[in-house]
Coordinates of N, CA and C in Angstrom, one line a residue:
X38 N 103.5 94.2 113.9 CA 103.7 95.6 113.8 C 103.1 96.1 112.5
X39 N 103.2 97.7 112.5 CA 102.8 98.0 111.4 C 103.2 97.4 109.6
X40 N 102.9 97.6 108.4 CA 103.6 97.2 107.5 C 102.8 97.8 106.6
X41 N 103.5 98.8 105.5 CA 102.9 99.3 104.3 C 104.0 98.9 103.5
X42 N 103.7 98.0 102.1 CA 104.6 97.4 101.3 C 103.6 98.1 100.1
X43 N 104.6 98.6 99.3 CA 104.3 99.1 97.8 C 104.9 98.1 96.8
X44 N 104.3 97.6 95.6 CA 104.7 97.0 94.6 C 103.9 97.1 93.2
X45 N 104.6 97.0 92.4 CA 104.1 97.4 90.7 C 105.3 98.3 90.5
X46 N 106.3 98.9 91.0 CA 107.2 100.2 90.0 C 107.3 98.9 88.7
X47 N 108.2 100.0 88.3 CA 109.0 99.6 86.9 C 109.2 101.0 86.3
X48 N 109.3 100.1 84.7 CA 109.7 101.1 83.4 C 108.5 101.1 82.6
X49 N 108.2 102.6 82.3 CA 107.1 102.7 81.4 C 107.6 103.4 80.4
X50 N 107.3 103.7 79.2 CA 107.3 104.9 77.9 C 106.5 105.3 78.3
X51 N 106.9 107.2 78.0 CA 106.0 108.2 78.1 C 104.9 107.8 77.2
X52 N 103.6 108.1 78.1 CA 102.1 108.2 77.8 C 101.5 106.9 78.0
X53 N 102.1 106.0 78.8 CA 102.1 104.5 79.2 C 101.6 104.4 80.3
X54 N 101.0 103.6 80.8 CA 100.2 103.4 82.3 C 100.9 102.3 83.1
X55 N 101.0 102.3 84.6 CA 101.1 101.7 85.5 C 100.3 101.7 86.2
X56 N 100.6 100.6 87.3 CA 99.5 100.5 88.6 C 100.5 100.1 89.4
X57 N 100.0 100.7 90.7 CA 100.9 100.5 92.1 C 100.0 100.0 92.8
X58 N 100.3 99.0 94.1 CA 99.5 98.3 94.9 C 100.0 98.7 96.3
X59 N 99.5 99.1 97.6 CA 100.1 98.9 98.8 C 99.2 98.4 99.7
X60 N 99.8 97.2 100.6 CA 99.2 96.1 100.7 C 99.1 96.6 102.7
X61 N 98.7 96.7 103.3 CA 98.7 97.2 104.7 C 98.4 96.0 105.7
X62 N 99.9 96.0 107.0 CA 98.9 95.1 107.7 C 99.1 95.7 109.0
X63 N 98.6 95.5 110.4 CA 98.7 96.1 111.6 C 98.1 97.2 112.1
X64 N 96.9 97.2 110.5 CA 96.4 98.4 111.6 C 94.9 98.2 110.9
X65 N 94.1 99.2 111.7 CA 92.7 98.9 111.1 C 92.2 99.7 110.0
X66 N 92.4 99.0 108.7 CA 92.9 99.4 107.7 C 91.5 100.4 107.3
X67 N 90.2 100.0 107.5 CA 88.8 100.4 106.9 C 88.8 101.6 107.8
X68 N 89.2 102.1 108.6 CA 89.1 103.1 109.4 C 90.0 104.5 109.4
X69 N 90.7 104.6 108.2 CA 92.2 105.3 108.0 C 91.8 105.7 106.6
X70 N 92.1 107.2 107.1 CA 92.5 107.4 105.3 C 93.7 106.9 104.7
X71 N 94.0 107.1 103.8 CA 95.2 106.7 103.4 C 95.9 107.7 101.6
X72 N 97.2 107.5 101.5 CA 97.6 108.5 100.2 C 98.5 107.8 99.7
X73 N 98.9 108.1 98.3 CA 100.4 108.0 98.0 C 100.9 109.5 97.5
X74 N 101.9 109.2 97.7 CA 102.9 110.3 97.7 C 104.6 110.1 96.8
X75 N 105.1 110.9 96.3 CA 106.3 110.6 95.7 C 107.3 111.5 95.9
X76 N 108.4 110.9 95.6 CA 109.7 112.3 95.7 C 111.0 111.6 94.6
X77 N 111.2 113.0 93.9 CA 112.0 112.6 92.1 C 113.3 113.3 92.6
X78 N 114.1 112.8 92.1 CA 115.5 113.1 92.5 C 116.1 114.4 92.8
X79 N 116.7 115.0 94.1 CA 116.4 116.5 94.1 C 115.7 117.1 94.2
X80 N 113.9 116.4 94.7 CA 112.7 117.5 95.0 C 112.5 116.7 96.3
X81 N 111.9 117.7 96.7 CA 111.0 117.4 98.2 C 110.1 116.3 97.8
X82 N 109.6 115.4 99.1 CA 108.3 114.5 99.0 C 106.8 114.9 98.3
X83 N 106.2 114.8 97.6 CA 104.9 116.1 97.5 C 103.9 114.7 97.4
X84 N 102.8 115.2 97.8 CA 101.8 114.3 97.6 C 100.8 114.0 96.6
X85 N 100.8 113.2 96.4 CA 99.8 112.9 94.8 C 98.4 112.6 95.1
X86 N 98.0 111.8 95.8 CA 96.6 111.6 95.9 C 96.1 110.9 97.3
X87 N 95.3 111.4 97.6 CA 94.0 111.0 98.6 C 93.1 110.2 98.9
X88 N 92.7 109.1 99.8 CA 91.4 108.7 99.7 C 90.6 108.5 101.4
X89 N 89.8 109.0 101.3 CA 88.9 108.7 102.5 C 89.0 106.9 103.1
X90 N 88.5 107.4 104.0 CA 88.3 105.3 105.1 C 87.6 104.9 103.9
X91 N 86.1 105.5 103.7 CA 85.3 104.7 102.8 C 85.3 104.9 101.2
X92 N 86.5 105.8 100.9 CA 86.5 106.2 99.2 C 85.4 106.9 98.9
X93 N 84.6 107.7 99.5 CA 83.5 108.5 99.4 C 84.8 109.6 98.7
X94 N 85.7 110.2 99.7 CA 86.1 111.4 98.8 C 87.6 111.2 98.2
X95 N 87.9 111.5 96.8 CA 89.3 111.1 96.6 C 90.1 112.4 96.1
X96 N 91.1 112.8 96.5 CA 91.8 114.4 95.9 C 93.1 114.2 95.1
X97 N 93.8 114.7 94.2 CA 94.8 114.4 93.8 C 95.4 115.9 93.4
X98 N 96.4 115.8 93.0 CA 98.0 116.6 93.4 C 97.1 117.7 92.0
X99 N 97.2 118.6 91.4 CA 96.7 119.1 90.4 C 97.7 118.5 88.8
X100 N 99.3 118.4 88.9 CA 99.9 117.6 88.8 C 99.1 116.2 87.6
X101 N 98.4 115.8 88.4 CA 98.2 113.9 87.9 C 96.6 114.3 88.0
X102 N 95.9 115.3 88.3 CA 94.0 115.3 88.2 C 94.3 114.7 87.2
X103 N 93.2 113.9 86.7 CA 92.9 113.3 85.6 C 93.9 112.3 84.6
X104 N 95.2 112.0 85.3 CA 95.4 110.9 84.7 C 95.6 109.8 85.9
X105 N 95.8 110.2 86.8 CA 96.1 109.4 87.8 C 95.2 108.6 88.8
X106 N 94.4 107.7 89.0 CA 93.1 107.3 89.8 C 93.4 106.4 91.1
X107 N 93.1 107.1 92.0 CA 93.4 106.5 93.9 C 92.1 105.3 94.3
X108 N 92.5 104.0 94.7 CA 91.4 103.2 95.2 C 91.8 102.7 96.0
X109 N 90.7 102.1 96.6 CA 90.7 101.1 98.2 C 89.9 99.7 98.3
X110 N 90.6 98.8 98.6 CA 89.8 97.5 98.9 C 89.7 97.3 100.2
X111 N 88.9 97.3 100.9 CA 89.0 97.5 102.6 C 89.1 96.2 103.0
X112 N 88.6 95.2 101.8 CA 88.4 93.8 102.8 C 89.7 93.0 102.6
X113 N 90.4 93.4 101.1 CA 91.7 92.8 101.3 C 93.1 93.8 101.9
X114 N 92.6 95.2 101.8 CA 93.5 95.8 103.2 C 94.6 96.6 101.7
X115 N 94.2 97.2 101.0 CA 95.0 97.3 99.7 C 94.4 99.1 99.0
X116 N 95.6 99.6 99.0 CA 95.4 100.9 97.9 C 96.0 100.9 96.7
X117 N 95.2 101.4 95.7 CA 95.9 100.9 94.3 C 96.3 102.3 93.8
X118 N 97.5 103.0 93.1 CA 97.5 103.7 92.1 C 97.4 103.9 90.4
X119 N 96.6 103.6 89.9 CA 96.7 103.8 88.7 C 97.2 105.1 87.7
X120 N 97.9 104.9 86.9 CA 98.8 105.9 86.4 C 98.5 105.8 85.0
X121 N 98.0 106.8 84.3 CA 97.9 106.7 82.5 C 98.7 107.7 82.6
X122 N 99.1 108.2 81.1 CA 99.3 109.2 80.5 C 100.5 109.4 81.3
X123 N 101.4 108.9 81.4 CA 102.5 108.8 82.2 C 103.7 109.9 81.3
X124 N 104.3 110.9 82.3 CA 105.2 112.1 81.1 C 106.6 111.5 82.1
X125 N 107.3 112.2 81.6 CA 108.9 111.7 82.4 C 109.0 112.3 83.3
X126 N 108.1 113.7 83.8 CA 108.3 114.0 85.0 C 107.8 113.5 86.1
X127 N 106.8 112.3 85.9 CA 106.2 111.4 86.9 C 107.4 110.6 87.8
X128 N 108.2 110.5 87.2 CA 109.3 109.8 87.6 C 109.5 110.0 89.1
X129 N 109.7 108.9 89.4 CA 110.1 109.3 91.2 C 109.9 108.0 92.0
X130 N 110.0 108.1 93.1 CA 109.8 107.2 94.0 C 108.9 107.0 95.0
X131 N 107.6 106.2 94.5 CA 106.4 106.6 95.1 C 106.6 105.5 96.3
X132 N 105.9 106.7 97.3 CA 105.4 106.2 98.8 C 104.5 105.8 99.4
X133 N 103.5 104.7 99.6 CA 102.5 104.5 100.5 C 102.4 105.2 101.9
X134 N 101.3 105.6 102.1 CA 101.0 106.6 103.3 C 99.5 106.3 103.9
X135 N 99.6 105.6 106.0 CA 98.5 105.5 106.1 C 98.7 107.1 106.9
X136 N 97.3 107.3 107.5 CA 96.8 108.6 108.2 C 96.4 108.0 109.5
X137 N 96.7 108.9 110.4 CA 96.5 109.1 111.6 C 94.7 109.4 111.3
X138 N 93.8 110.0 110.7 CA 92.6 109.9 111.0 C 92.1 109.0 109.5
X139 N 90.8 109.1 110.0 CA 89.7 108.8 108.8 C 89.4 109.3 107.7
X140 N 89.3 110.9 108.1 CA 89.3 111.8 106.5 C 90.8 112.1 106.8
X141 N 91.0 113.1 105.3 CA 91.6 114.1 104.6 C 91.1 115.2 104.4
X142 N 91.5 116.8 104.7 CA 90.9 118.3 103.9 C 92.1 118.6 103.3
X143 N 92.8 118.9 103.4 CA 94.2 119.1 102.0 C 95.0 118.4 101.9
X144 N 95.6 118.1 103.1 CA 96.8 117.2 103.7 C 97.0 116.0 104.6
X145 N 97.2 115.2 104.3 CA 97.5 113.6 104.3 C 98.3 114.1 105.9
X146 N 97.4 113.3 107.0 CA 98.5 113.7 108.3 C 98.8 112.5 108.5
X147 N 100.3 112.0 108.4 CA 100.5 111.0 108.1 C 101.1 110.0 109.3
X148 N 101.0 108.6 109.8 CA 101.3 108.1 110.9 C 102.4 107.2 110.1
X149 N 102.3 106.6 109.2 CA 103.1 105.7 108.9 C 103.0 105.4 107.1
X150 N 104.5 105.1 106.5 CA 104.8 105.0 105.5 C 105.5 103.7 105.2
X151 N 105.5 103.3 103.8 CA 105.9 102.6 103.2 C 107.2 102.3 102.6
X152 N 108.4 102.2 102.3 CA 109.4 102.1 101.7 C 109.7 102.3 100.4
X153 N 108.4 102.6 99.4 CA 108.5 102.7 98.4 C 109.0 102.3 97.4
X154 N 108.6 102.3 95.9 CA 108.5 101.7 94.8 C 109.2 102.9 93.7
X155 N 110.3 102.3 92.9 CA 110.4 103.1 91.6 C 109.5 103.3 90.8
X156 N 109.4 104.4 90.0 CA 108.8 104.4 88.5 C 109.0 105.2 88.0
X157 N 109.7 104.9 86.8 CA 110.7 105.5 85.7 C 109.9 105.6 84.6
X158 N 109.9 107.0 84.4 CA 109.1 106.9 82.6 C 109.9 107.4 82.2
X159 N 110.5 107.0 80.6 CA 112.1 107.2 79.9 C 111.5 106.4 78.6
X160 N 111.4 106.9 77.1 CA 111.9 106.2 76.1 C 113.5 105.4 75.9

């Protein structure tokens, strides 16, 4: 069956970096866009970043542009989040998300999700 597993949360200090990994199996991973996505306690789900089947195009939340960088290993089946400059409002509970197609134009249409990972930015 399907399976999106997220791992890397933790605890960071503000302006501190993380990386998230989600590992995909059950589906044909090279052919799917895919995103992550988060939701902080008391807000809606919102989406943070984007990437094409082939990582030709990558979008992110205006939010995290420029601190936050979306990738893809197609042959080991894996999307990574990298996170700098991490503020306490990043805080939340990020979600892996595959897509029902290949591209993305704004929004992530999504078929299946991950269980998600904490990450806490707090001195």
């Amino acid at each position: 069956q399907v399976q999106l597993v997220e791992s890397g949360g933790g605890l960071v200090q503000p302006g501190g970096s993380l990386g998230l990994t989600c590992t995909v199996s059950g589906l044909t991973f090279n052919s799917i866009a895919m995103g992550w996505f988060r939701q902080a306690p008391g807000k809606e789900r919102e989406q943070v970043a984007t990437i094409d089947w082939s990582s030709s195009v990558k979008d992110y939340a205006d939010s995290v542009r420029g601190r936050f960088t979306i990738s893809r290993d197609n042959a080991k089946s894996t999307v990574d989040l990298q996170m700098t400059s991490l503020k306490p409002e990043d805080t939340a509970v990020y979600f892996c998300a595959a897509a029902q197609t290949s591209y993305v134009t704004s929004r992530l249409r999504v078929g299946f999700w991950g269980q998600g990972t904490q990450v806490t930015v707090s001195s």
